[in-house]
């Protein structure tokens, strides 16, 4: 099969019914990331924090951002890696990341759960602290703390934006999970993030790129990334939702884009004006008097006495 540029195609994009050669595929992926960011973000003197985990998504995102900002005067990129302390898993991720950042000439900051909250995630799980905190799954704790730490350090470094490697599939999973569980508040909050002082605006350059294509982009660009999943991920509801979306996409190619589009249309009709307060302990934006992470840390201190 032949790509529209005349070269031999290597990939059939089922949802667009197009055959693409490697170069056109790369351009297509980078064009979509550029479209999501727009001119407001791709501009002079901007500083972007990049959350990287060592998986394909975050490394592909960092690689694309490096390309997009290459010729932008005085644009700075800095990578943040959160080490949760998951034995046998995060050490490997760290190796991939160090190599990647060195190759790409990207600055890297490593943030450890242990230094920041006093425990590794393994210790939290092993000591059964999750049930003491009334948290069902490790990801529910880990995800919130990771988000908190990334924001904290991006703020400290003076970043204008914090880039997160969520691909199209991740968006669809979150949207459907919240619909199915009836988490109306989360549905709205997911689309309308906190803005303002104390919060670095999050950007998601891979929003319009399906997971399979992120993987393909990594492979054809020889990006080495961690392939093993986190040992706690199979316990997640997200993992099950992934399987459901796969079935839907097989039946109807492009359904992921329609899930996202439908959700974005719906968002326009949903308006919650929630008062944003400041955590009395750490000063971070939150909806109550004390943020989730600080309240967990207080409880953890009590438990471990
Ligand atoms: Fe944390 Fe869950 Fe991600 Fe593992 S899969 S790193 S536990 S959020
Ligand atoms: Zn706090």
Coordinates of C-alpha atoms and ligand atoms in Angstrom, one line a residue:
X1 CA 0.0 0.0 0.0
X2 CA 1.1 3.6 -0.7
X3 CA 1.0 6.6 1.5
X4 CA -0.6 9.8 0.0
X5 CA 3.0 11.2 -0.3
X6 CA 3.9 8.4 -2.7
X7 CA 6.1 6.4 -0.4
X8 CA 5.4 2.9 0.8
X9 CA 3.1 2.8 3.7
X10 CA 4.0 0.9 6.9
X11 CA 0.8 1.5 8.9
X12 CA -3.0 1.5 8.3
X13 CA -4.8 4.0 10.4
X14 CA -8.1 2.2 10.7
X15 CA -10.2 5.1 12.1
X16 CA -9.2 7.5 9.3
X17 CA -8.9 4.8 6.6
X18 CA -5.5 6.1 5.7
X19 CA -2.2 4.3 4.8
X20 CA 0.8 6.2 6.2
X21 CA 4.6 6.0 5.6
X22 CA 6.8 6.4 8.6
X23 CA 7.5 10.1 8.0
X24 CA 3.9 11.0 7.4
X25 CA 2.9 9.1 10.5
X26 CA 5.5 11.0 12.6
X27 CA 4.3 14.3 11.2
X28 CA 0.6 13.3 11.9
X29 CA 1.4 12.6 15.5
X30 CA 3.5 15.8 16.0
X31 CA 0.8 17.9 14.3
X32 CA -1.8 16.6 16.7
X33 CA 0.3 17.4 19.7
X34 CA 0.9 20.9 18.3
X35 CA -2.8 21.4 17.7
X36 CA -3.6 20.6 21.4
X37 CA -1.0 23.0 22.7
X38 CA -1.6 25.9 20.3
X39 CA 0.1 29.2 20.1
X40 CA -0.6 30.3 23.7
X41 CA 1.6 27.5 24.9
X42 CA 4.2 27.2 22.1
X43 CA 5.7 30.7 22.7
X44 CA 8.8 32.5 23.7
X45 CA 10.1 32.5 27.3
X46 CA 7.8 29.6 28.4
X47 CA 8.9 27.1 31.0
X48 CA 7.4 23.6 30.7
X49 CA 7.6 21.0 33.4
X50 CA 7.3 17.4 32.1
X51 CA 6.1 14.6 34.3
X52 CA 7.9 11.5 33.2
X53 CA 7.5 8.0 34.4
X54 CA 9.7 5.9 32.1
X55 CA 6.7 4.5 30.2
X56 CA 6.1 5.1 26.5
X57 CA 3.6 7.9 26.9
X58 CA 5.7 10.3 29.0
X59 CA 8.9 9.6 27.0
X60 CA 7.1 10.1 23.7
X61 CA 5.6 13.3 25.0
X62 CA 9.0 14.6 26.2
X63 CA 10.4 13.7 22.8
X64 CA 7.7 15.6 20.9
X65 CA 7.9 18.6 23.2
X66 CA 11.6 18.8 22.6
X67 CA 11.0 18.9 18.9
X68 CA 8.1 21.5 19.1
X69 CA 10.1 23.8 21.4
X70 CA 13.5 23.4 19.6
X71 CA 13.4 26.7 17.8
X72 CA 11.3 28.7 20.3
X73 CA 13.5 31.4 21.8
X74 CA 14.2 31.0 25.5
X75 CA 11.8 28.1 26.0
X76 CA 12.8 25.8 28.8
X77 CA 11.9 22.2 29.5
X78 CA 12.5 20.3 32.7
X79 CA 11.5 16.7 33.5
X80 CA 10.2 15.6 36.8
X81 CA 10.3 11.9 37.8
X82 CA 8.3 10.8 40.8
X83 CA 9.8 7.7 42.4
X84 CA 7.0 6.1 44.5
X85 CA 9.2 3.4 45.8
X86 CA 7.8 0.4 44.0
X87 CA 10.4 -2.3 44.3
X88 CA 11.7 -3.9 41.2
X89 CA 9.7 -1.5 39.0
X90 CA 10.8 2.0 39.6
X91 CA 14.5 1.3 39.6
X92 CA 14.2 0.1 36.0
X93 CA 12.2 3.1 35.1
X94 CA 14.9 5.4 36.5
X95 CA 17.5 3.7 34.3
X96 CA 15.4 4.4 31.1
X97 CA 14.7 7.9 32.2
X98 CA 18.3 8.8 33.0
X99 CA 19.4 7.5 29.6
X100 CA 16.6 9.3 27.8
X101 CA 17.2 12.6 29.4
X102 CA 21.0 12.4 28.8
X103 CA 20.4 11.6 25.1
X104 CA 17.9 14.4 24.7
X105 CA 19.8 16.9 26.7
X106 CA 16.9 17.4 29.1
X107 CA 17.2 18.5 32.7
X108 CA 15.9 15.9 35.2
X109 CA 14.6 16.2 38.8
X110 CA 13.9 13.1 40.8
X111 CA 11.2 13.4 43.5
X112 CA 10.9 10.5 46.0
X113 CA 7.8 9.5 48.0
X114 CA 10.1 8.5 50.8
X115 CA 11.6 12.0 51.2
X116 CA 8.4 13.8 50.7
X117 CA 5.8 11.8 52.7
X118 CA 8.1 9.6 54.8
X119 CA 7.1 6.3 53.2
X120 CA 7.5 4.4 50.0
X121 CA 4.3 3.2 48.3
X122 CA 5.3 -0.4 49.0
X123 CA 5.4 0.4 52.8
X124 CA 2.0 2.1 52.6
X125 CA 0.5 -1.0 51.0
X126 CA 2.5 -3.6 53.0
X127 CA 1.5 -2.0 56.4
X128 CA -2.1 -1.9 55.3
X129 CA -2.2 1.8 55.8
X130 CA -4.6 2.1 52.8
X131 CA -7.5 0.5 54.7
X132 CA -6.7 2.8 57.7
X133 CA -7.0 5.7 55.3
X134 CA -10.2 4.3 53.8
X135 CA -8.6 4.0 50.4
X136 CA -9.6 1.0 48.2
X137 CA -6.7 0.7 45.8
X138 CA -3.0 1.7 45.7
X139 CA -3.6 3.9 42.6
X140 CA -6.1 6.1 44.4
X141 CA -3.4 7.0 47.0
X142 CA -0.5 7.0 44.6
X143 CA -2.2 9.1 41.8
X144 CA -3.2 11.9 44.2
X145 CA 0.2 12.1 45.9
X146 CA 2.0 12.0 42.5
X147 CA -0.2 14.9 41.2
X148 CA 0.5 16.8 44.4
X149 CA 4.2 16.4 44.2
X150 CA 4.5 17.2 40.6
X151 CA 2.6 20.4 41.1
X152 CA 4.7 21.3 44.2
X153 CA 8.0 20.9 42.3
X154 CA 6.8 22.5 39.0
X155 CA 5.7 25.5 41.1
X156 CA 9.0 25.6 42.9
X157 CA 10.8 25.6 39.6
X158 CA 8.7 28.4 38.2
X159 CA 7.1 26.4 35.4
X160 CA 4.2 28.0 33.5
X161 CA 2.8 24.6 32.5
X162 CA 3.0 21.0 33.6
X163 CA 2.8 18.5 30.8
X164 CA 1.2 15.1 31.6
X165 CA 1.4 12.1 29.2
X166 CA -2.2 11.2 29.1
X167 CA -3.1 9.7 25.7
X168 CA -6.5 9.4 24.1
X169 CA -7.2 6.0 25.7
X170 CA -6.4 7.4 29.2
X171 CA -8.9 10.2 28.6
X172 CA -11.6 7.7 27.5
X173 CA -10.9 5.4 30.5
X174 CA -11.3 8.3 33.0
X175 CA -14.4 9.6 31.3
X176 CA -16.2 6.2 31.2
X177 CA -15.0 5.2 34.7
X178 CA -16.6 8.4 36.1
X179 CA -19.8 7.9 34.1
X180 CA -20.2 4.3 35.2
X181 CA -19.5 5.0 38.8
X182 CA -21.7 8.1 38.7
X183 CA -19.0 10.4 39.9
X184 CA -20.6 13.6 38.6
X185 CA -18.3 15.9 40.5
X186 CA -15.2 14.1 39.1
X187 CA -16.5 14.2 35.6
X188 CA -16.7 17.9 35.7
X189 CA -13.4 18.4 37.7
X190 CA -11.5 16.2 35.2
X191 CA -12.4 18.6 32.4
X192 CA -12.1 21.8 34.3
X193 CA -9.0 21.8 36.3
X194 CA -8.1 24.1 39.1
X195 CA -6.6 27.3 37.9
X196 CA -4.9 30.1 39.6
X197 CA -2.2 30.8 42.2
X198 CA -0.6 27.8 43.7
X199 CA -1.5 25.6 40.8
X200 CA 0.6 25.0 37.7
X201 CA -1.8 24.6 34.7
X202 CA -1.6 21.1 33.3
X203 CA -1.4 20.4 29.6
X204 CA -1.9 17.1 27.9
X205 CA -0.1 17.0 24.5
X206 CA -1.1 13.4 23.7
X207 CA -4.8 13.9 24.2
X208 CA -5.6 13.2 20.5
X209 CA -3.2 10.3 20.1
X210 CA -4.4 6.7 20.7
X211 CA -2.2 4.5 22.9
X212 CA -1.3 2.2 20.0
X213 CA 0.0 5.1 18.0
X214 CA 2.0 6.4 21.0
X215 CA 3.7 3.0 21.1
X216 CA 4.3 2.9 17.4
X217 CA 5.8 6.4 17.5
X218 CA 8.2 5.3 20.4
X219 CA 9.2 2.2 18.4
X220 CA 10.0 4.0 15.1
X221 CA 11.9 6.7 17.0
X222 CA 13.9 4.1 18.9
X223 CA 12.8 5.4 22.2
X224 CA 13.6 2.9 24.9
X225 CA 10.9 2.7 27.6
X226 CA 9.7 0.5 30.4
X227 CA 7.3 -2.1 29.1
X228 CA 6.4 -4.0 32.3
X229 CA 3.3 -2.6 33.9
X230 CA 3.3 -1.3 37.5
X231 CA 2.6 -4.3 39.8
X232 CA -0.3 -2.5 41.3
X233 CA -2.0 -1.5 38.0
X234 CA -3.9 -4.8 37.6
X235 CA -5.8 -4.0 40.8
X236 CA -7.2 -0.9 39.2
X237 CA -10.6 -0.3 37.8
X238 CA -8.9 1.6 34.9
X239 CA -7.3 -1.6 33.8
X240 CA -10.8 -3.2 33.4
X241 CA -12.1 -0.2 31.6
X242 CA -9.2 -0.5 29.1
X243 CA -10.5 -3.9 28.0
X244 CA -14.1 -2.5 27.5
X245 CA -12.8 0.3 25.3
X246 CA -10.7 -2.1 23.3
X247 CA -13.9 -4.0 22.4
X248 CA -15.8 -0.8 21.6
X249 CA -13.0 0.4 19.3
X250 CA -12.8 -3.0 17.5
X251 CA -16.5 -2.8 16.7
X252 CA -16.4 0.9 15.7
X253 CA -13.1 2.4 14.8
X254 CA -12.8 6.0 16.0
X255 CA -15.1 5.5 18.9
X256 CA -12.4 6.8 21.3
X257 CA -12.5 10.2 19.5
X258 CA -16.3 10.3 19.8
X259 CA -16.1 9.5 23.5
X260 CA -13.8 12.5 24.0
X261 CA -15.7 14.8 21.7
X262 CA -19.0 13.9 23.3
X263 CA -17.5 14.6 26.8
X264 CA -16.1 17.9 25.7
X265 CA -19.5 19.0 24.3
X266 CA -21.1 18.0 27.6
X267 CA -18.6 20.0 29.6
X268 CA -19.9 23.2 28.0
X269 CA -23.2 22.6 29.6
X270 CA -21.8 21.8 33.0
X271 CA -20.9 24.7 35.2
X272 CA -19.7 24.2 38.8
X273 CA -18.4 27.2 40.5
X274 CA -16.6 25.7 43.4
X275 CA -14.8 28.0 45.9
X276 CA -11.1 27.2 45.7
X277 CA -9.6 27.4 49.2
X278 CA -6.0 27.1 50.4
X279 CA -4.9 24.1 52.4
X280 CA -4.2 25.4 56.0
X281 CA -1.1 23.3 56.2
X282 CA 0.7 23.4 52.9
X283 CA -1.1 26.3 51.2
X284 CA -2.1 24.3 48.1
X285 CA -5.4 24.9 46.3
X286 CA -8.1 22.5 47.5
X287 CA -11.9 22.5 48.1
X288 CA -11.8 22.0 51.9
X289 CA -9.7 23.5 54.7
X290 CA -7.0 20.8 54.4
X291 CA -6.0 19.2 51.2
X292 CA -6.3 15.4 50.7
X293 CA -2.5 14.7 50.9
X294 CA -2.1 16.7 54.2
X295 CA -5.1 15.0 55.8
X296 CA -3.6 11.6 54.8
X297 CA -0.2 12.6 56.2
X298 CA -1.8 13.6 59.5
X299 CA -3.6 10.2 59.8
X300 CA -0.4 8.3 58.8
X301 CA 1.4 10.1 61.6
X302 CA -1.3 9.0 64.1
X303 CA -1.3 5.4 62.9
X304 CA 2.5 5.0 63.1
X305 CA 2.8 6.4 66.6
Ligands
LIG1 FE1 0.9 4.5 41.1 FE2 -1.1 3.0 40.2 FE3 0.5 4.3 38.5 FE4 1.4 2.2 39.9 S1 -0.3 2.1 38.4 S2 2.4 4.1 39.6 S3 0.3 2.5 41.8 S4 -0.9 5.2 40.0
LIG2 ZN1 -2.0 20.5 52.1

